[in-house]
Short mmCIF file of C-alpha atoms in Angstrom, two decimals:
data_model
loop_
_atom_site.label_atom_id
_atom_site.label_comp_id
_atom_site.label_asym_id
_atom_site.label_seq_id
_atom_site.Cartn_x
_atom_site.Cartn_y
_atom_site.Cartn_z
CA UNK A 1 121.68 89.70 240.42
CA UNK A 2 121.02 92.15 243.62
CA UNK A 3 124.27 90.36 245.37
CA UNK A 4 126.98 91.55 242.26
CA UNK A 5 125.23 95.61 243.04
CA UNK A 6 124.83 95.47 246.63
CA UNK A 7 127.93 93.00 248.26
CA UNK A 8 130.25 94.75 245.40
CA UNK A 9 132.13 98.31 246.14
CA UNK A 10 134.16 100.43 244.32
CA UNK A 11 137.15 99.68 246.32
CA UNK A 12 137.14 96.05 244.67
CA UNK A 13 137.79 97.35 241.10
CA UNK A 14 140.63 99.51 241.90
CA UNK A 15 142.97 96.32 242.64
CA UNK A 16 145.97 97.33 240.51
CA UNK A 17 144.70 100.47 239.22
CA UNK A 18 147.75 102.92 238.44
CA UNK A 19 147.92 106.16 240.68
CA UNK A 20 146.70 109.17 238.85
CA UNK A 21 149.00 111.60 237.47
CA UNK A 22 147.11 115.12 237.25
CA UNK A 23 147.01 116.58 234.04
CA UNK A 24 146.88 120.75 234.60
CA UNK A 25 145.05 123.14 232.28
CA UNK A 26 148.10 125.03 232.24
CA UNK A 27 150.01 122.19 230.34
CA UNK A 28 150.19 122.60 226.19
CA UNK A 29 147.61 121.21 223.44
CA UNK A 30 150.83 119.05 222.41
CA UNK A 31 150.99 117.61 226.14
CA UNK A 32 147.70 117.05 225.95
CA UNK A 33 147.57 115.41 222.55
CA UNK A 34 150.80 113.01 224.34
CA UNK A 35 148.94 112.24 227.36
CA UNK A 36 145.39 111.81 225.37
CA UNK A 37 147.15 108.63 222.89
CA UNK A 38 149.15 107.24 226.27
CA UNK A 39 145.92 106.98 228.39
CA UNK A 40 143.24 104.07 228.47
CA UNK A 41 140.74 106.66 227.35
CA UNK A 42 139.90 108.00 224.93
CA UNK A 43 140.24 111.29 226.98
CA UNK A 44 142.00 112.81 230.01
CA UNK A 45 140.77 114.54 232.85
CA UNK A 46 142.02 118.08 233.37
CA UNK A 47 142.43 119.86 236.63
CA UNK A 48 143.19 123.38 237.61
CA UNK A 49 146.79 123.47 239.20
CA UNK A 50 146.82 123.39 243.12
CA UNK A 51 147.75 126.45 244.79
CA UNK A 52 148.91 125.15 247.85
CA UNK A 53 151.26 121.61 246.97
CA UNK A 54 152.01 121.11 250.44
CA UNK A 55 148.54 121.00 251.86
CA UNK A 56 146.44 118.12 252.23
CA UNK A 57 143.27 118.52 250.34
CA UNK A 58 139.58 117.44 251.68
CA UNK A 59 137.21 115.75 248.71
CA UNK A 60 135.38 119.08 248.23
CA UNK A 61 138.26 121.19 247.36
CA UNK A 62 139.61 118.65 245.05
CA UNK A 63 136.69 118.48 243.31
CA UNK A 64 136.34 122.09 242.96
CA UNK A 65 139.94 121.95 241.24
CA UNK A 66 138.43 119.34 238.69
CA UNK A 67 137.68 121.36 235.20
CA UNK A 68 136.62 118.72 233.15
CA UNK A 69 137.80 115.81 230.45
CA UNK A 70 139.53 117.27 227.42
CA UNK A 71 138.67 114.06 224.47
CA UNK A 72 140.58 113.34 220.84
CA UNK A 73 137.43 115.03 219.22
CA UNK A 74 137.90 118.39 221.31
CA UNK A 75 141.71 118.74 220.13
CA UNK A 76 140.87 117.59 216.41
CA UNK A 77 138.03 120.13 216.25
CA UNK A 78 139.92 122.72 218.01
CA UNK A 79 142.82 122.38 215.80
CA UNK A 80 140.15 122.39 212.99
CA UNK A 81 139.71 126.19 213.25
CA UNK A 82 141.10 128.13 210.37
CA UNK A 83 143.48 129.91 212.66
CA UNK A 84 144.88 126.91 214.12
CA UNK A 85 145.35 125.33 210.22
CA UNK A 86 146.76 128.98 209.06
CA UNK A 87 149.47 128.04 212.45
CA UNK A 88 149.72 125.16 213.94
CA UNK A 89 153.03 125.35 215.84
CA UNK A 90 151.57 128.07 217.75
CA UNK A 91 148.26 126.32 218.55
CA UNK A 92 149.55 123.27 219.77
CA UNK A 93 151.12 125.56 222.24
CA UNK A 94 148.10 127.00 223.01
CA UNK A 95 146.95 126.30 226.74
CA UNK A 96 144.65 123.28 227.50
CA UNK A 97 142.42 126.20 230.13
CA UNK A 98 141.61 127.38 226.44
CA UNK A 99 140.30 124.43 224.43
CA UNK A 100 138.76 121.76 227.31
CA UNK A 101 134.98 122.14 228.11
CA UNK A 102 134.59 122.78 231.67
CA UNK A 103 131.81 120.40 232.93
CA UNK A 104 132.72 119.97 236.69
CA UNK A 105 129.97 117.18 237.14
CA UNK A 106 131.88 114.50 234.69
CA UNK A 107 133.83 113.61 237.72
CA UNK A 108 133.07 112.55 241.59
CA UNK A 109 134.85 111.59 244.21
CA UNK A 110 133.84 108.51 246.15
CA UNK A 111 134.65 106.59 248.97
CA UNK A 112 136.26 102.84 248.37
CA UNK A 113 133.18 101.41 249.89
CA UNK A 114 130.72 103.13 248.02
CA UNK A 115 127.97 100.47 246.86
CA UNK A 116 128.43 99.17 242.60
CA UNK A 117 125.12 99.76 242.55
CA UNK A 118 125.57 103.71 244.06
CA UNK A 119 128.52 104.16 241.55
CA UNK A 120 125.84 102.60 238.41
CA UNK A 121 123.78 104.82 238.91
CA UNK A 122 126.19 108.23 239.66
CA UNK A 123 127.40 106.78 235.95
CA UNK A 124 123.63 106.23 234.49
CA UNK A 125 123.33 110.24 235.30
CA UNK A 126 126.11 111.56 233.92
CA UNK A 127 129.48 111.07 235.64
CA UNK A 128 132.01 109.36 233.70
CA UNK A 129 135.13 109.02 235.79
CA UNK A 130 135.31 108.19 239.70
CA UNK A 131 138.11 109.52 241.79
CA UNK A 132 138.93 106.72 244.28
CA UNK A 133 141.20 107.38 247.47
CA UNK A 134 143.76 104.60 247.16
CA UNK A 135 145.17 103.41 250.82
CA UNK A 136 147.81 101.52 252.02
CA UNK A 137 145.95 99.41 253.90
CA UNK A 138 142.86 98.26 251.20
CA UNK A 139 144.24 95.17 250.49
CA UNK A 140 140.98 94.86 247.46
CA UNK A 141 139.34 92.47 249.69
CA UNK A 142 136.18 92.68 248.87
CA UNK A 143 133.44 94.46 251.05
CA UNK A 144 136.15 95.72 253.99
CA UNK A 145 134.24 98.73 253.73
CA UNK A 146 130.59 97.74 252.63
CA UNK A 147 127.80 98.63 254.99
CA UNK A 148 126.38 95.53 254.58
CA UNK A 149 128.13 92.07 254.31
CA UNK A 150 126.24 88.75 254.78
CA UNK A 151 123.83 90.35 256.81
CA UNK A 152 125.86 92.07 259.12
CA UNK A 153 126.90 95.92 259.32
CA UNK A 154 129.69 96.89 259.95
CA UNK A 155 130.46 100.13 261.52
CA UNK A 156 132.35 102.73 260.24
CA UNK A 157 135.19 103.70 261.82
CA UNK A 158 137.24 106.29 259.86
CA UNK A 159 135.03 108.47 259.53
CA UNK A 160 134.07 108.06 256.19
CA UNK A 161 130.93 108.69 254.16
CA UNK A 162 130.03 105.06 254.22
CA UNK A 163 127.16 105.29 256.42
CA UNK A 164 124.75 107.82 254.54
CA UNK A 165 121.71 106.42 253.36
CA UNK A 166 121.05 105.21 249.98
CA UNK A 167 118.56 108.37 249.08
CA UNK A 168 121.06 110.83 249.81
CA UNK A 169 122.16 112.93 246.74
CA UNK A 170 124.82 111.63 245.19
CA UNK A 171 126.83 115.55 245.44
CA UNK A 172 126.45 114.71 249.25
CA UNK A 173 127.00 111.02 249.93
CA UNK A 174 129.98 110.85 247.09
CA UNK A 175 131.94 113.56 248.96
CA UNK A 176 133.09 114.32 252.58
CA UNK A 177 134.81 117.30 253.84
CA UNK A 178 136.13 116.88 257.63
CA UNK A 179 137.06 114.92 258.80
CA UNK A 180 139.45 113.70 256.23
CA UNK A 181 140.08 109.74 256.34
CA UNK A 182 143.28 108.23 257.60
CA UNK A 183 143.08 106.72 254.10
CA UNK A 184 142.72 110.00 252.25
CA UNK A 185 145.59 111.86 253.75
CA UNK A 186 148.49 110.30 251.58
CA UNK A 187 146.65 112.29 248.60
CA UNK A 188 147.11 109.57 246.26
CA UNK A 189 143.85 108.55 244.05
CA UNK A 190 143.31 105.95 240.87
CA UNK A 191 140.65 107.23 238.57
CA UNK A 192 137.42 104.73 237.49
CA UNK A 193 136.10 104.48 234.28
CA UNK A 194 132.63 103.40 232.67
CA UNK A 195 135.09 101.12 231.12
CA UNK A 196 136.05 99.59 233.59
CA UNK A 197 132.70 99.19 235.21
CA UNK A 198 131.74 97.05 232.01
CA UNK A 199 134.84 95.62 232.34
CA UNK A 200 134.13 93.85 235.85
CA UNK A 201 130.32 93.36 235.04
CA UNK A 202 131.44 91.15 232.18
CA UNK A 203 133.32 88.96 234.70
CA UNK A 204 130.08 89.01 236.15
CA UNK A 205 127.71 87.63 233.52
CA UNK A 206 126.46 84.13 235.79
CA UNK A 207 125.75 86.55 238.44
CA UNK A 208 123.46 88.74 236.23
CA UNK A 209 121.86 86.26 234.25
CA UNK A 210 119.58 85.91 232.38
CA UNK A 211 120.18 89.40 231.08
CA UNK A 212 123.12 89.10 229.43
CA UNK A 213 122.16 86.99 226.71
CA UNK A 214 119.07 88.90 226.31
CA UNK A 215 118.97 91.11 223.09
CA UNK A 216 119.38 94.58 223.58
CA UNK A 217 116.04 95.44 221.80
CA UNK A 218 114.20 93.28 224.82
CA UNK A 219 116.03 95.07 227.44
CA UNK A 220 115.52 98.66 225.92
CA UNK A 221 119.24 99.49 225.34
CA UNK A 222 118.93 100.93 221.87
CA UNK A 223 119.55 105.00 222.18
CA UNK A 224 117.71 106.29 219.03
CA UNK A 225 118.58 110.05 219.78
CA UNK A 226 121.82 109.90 218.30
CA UNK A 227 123.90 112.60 216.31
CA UNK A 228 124.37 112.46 212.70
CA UNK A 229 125.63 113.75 209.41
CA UNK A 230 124.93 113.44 205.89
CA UNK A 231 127.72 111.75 204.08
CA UNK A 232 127.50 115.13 201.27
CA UNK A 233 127.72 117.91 203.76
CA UNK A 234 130.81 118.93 204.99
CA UNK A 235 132.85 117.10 207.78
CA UNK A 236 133.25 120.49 209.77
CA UNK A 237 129.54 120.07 210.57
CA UNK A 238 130.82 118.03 213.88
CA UNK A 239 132.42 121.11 214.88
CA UNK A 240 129.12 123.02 215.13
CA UNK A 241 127.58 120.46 217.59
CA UNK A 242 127.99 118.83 220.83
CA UNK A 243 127.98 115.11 220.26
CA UNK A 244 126.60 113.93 223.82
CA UNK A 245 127.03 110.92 224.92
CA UNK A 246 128.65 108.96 223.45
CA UNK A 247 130.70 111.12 221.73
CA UNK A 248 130.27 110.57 218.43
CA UNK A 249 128.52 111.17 214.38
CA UNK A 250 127.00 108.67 212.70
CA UNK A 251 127.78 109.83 208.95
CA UNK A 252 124.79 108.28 207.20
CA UNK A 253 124.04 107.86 203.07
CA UNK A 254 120.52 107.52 201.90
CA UNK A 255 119.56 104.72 199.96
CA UNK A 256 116.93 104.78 196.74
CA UNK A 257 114.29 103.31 199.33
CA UNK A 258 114.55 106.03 201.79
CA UNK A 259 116.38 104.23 203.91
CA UNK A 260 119.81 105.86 206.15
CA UNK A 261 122.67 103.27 206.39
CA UNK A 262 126.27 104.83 208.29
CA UNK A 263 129.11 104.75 206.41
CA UNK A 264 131.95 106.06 209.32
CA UNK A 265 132.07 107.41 212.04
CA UNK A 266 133.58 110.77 213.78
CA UNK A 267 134.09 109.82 217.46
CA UNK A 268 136.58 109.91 220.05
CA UNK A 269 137.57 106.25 219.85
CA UNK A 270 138.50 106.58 216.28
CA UNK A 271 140.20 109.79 216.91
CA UNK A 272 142.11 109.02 219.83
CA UNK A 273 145.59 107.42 218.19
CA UNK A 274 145.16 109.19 214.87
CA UNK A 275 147.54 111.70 213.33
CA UNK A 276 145.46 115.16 214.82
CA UNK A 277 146.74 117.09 212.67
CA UNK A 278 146.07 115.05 209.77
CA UNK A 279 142.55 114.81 210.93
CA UNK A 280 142.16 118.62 211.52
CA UNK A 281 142.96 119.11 208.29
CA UNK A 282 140.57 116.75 206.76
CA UNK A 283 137.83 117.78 209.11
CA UNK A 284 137.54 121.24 208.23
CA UNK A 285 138.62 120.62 204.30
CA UNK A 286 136.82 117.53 203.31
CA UNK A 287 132.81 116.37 203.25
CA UNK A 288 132.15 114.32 205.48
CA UNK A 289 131.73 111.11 203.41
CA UNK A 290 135.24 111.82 202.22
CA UNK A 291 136.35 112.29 206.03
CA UNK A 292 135.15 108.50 207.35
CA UNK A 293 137.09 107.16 203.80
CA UNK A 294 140.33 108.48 204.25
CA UNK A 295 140.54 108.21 208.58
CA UNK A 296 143.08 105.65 209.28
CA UNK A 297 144.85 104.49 213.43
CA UNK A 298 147.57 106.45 211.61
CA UNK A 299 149.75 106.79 215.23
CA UNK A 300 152.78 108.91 213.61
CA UNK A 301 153.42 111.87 215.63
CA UNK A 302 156.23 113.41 213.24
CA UNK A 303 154.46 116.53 212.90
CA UNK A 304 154.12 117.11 216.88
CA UNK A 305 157.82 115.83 217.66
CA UNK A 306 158.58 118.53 214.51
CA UNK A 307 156.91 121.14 216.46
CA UNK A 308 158.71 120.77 219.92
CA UNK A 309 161.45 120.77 217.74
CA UNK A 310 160.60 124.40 216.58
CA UNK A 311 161.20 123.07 213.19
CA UNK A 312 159.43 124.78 210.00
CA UNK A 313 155.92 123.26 209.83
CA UNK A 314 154.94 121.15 206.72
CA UNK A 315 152.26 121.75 204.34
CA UNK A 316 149.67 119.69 204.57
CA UNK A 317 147.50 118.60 201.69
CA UNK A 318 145.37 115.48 200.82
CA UNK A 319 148.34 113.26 199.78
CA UNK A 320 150.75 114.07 202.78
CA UNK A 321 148.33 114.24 206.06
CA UNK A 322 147.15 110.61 205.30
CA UNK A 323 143.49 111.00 204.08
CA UNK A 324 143.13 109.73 200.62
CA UNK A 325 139.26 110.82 199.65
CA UNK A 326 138.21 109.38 196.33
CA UNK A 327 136.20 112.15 195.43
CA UNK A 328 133.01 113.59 195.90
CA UNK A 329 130.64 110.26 194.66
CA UNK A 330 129.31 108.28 197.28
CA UNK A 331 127.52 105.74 195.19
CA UNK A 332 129.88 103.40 194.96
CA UNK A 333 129.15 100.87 197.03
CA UNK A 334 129.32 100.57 201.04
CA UNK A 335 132.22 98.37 200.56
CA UNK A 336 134.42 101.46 200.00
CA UNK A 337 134.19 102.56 203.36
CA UNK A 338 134.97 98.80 205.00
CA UNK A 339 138.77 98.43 206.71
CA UNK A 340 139.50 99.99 209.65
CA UNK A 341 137.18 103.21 209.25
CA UNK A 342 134.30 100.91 209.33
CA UNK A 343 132.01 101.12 212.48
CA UNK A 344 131.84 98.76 214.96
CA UNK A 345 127.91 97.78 214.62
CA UNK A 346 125.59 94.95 215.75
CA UNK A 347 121.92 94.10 214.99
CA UNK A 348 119.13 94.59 216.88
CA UNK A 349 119.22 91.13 218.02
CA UNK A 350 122.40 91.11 219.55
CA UNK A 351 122.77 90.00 223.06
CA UNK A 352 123.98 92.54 225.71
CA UNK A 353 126.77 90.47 227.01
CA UNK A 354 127.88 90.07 223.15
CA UNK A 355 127.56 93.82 222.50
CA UNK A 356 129.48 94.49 225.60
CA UNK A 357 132.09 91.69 224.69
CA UNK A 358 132.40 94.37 221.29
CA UNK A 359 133.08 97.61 222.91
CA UNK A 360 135.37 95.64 225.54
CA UNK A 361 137.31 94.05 222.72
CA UNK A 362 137.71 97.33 220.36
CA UNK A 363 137.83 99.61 223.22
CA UNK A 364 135.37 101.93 221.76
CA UNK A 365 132.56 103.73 223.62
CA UNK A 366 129.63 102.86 221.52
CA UNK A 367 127.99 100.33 219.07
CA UNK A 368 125.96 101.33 216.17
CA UNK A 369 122.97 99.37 215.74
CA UNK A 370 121.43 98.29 212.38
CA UNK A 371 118.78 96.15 210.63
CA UNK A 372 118.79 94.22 208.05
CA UNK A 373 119.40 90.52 206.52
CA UNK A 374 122.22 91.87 203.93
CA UNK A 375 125.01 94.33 204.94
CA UNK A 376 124.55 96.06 201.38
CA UNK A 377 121.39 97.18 203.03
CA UNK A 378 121.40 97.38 206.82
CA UNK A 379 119.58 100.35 208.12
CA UNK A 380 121.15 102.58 211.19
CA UNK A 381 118.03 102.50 214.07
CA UNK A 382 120.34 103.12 217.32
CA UNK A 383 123.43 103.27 219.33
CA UNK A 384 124.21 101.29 222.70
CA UNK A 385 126.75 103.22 224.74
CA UNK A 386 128.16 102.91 228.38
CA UNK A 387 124.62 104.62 229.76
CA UNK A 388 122.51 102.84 227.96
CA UNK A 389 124.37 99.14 229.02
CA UNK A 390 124.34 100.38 232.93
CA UNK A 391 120.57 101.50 232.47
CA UNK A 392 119.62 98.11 231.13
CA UNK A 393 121.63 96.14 233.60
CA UNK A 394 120.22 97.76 236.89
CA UNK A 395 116.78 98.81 235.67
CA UNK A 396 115.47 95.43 236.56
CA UNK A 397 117.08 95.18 239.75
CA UNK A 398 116.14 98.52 241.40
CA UNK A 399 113.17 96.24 242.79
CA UNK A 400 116.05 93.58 244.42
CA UNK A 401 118.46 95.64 245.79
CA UNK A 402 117.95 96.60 249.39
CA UNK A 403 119.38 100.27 248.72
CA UNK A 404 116.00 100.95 246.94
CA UNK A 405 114.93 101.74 250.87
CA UNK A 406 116.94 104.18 253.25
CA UNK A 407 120.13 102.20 254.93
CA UNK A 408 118.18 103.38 258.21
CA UNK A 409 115.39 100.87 257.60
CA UNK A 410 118.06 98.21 256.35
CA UNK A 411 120.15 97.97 259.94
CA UNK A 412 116.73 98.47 261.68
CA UNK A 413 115.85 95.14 259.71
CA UNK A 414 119.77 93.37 260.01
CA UNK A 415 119.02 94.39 264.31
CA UNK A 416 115.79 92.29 264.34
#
């Protein structure tokens, strides 16, 4: 397992990554909306607009410029707000600098031969997105610029933060300053995802066996502090809270035994290619239970392409914004709420590799977790998210890996 963490760098997964394109928190809530349903996310990272295009940028002053990631679920609940409902031409013109969450630690800059195993666990503690310098001459074969390859080091020649030791903070080793990389000087940079981290550990499963057919209760992946709502109270309720990671509500009915089963779900993934105004409206008009029945991958955008059009906006009501609630009982049955609002779940049994197959395959960011032989009575007990699969996939390899120790005592050891 230790040989997929250690022999692996980032530099190998950007292989045919696109460029990225900065999005500016001086573009529009419409742009944003746009750029939000073209990405592979289910969000966008927003930076503040460069003052100086001509000049060639170190890693710490780019990453001061970084603001945060703007997500479906910030817009909807942003354009939830009565004022934005009461006019919504004007607040999809309304500047991204005043809806997106600043959070300047979501993103880091690394060097292409930062370690996997550095990058797992700069993900495991928050950061969701890392900024790669993309260079004309990394051809993506594999360990050009590891520190250690078969036993050998290799020295590092451009200057780059490659040769830090493992213990160093990751604010210090995952950023350099001067002197800026031969590599680095084009300015041009492809973003990495959690995504695609699971993405290339899947295509790893022989190499980290046996955990991937493990369950997920064995290997401790099930998050029990998740975020919640009560099918009867009011949808708007995800407005008052921060969801965390993942980003998402579990909107749960109670059952004669006591029990909590979920019904839907209010998350970015099932957010991201939905009509936003639609689901503004039915986020701050309908309860919650209602919300998860009526939330469809309704991808129409005539009401944004009617706004850039300055054209009179419509008025939106149950019928017309695509929500359909049946009313206000939710003991009908769990079937109801099947189709494509259902959430994606798996039991508690569930192998990792089969649970990371799911989130893969629906490109969502999560998995609910449930118990239960019979659906009409499965129980909600956890989530497994991004963190929780990189937690369980290097916890029990901290032991193997050679970057447990300071790179120091490594070469001292490769010398002798």
């Amino acid at each position: 397992m230790a040989s997929v963490f250690l022999y692996h760098v980032v530099g190998d997964l950007t292989v045919g990554k696109p460029e990225l394109e900065e999005f500016t928190d001086t573009e529009t809530v419409a742009s944003a909306i746009r750029a939000i349903r073209e990405s592979t996310e289910c969000g966008i990272p927003v930076w503040k607009r460069r003052t100086n295009p001509g000049m060639i940028e170190n890693n710490e002053m780019r990453q001061q410029r970084f603001v945060g990631i703007l997500t479906s679920l910030d817009v909807v609940s942003f354009l939830a707000k009565p004022q934005c409902l009461d006019d919504h031409v004007k607040a999809v013109k309304t500047l991204v600098s005043d809806v997106v969450v600043p959070n300047n630690a979501l993103l880091k800059i690394v060097d292409p031969g930062t370690r996997l195993i550095d990058a797992l666990e700069m993900m495991k503690q928050g950061v969701r997105r890392l900024l790669v310098p993309k260079s004309t001459v990394w051809k993506g074969m594999s360990k050009r610029f590891s520190i250690l390859y078969h036993g050998k080091w290799l020295k590092n020649t451009d200057g780059s933060c490659g040769n830090l030791s493992a213990n160093t903070s990751f604010s210090s080793s995952s950023s350099c300053s001067s002197p800026t990389p031969a590599y680095m000087q084009n300015n041009s940079f492809c973003c990495l995802s959690r995504e695609d981290i699971i993405r290339f550990l899947l295509g790893c499963l022989g190499a980290l066996a046996p955990l991937p057919l493990s369950s997920i209760s064995s290997l401790g992946a099930i998050n029990q502090n998740y975020n919640s709502i009560d099918a009867s109270l009011p949808a708007s309720e995800a407005m008052q809270k921060h969801p965390g990671d993942p980003s998402a509500f579990a909107i749960m009915e109670s059952t004669p035994e006591g029990h909590h089963r979920i019904l839907g779900e209010i998350s970015v993934s099932k957010l991201w290619k939905c009509d936003y105004l639609a689901a503004a409206w039915a986020l701050a008009s309908l309860s919650a239970g209602q919300f998860v029945m009526g939330i469809e991958d309704n991808v129409s955008s005539r009401w944004l392409n009617d706004v850039c059009d300055n054209s009179k906006p419509r008025k939106h009501s149950s019928t017309n914004s695509g929500f359909n609630p049946a009313g206000p009982s939710f003991g009908v049955g769990r079937s109801t709420y099947r189709g494509r609002s259902a959430p994606l779940t798996c039991k508690t049994t569930s192998s990792l590799a089969a649970v990371m197959a799911q989130i893969l395959s629906h490109r969502a960011t999560h998995v609910w977790v449930t118990e239960g032989e019979d659906d009409d009575v499965d129980v909600l007990v956890g989530v497994v998210g991004y963190t929780d699969i990189l937690a369980a996939v290097t916890k029990q390899s901290s032991s193997m890996i050679p970057g447990s120790r300071s790179i120091l005592e490594l070469r001292s050891e490769t010398h002798h």
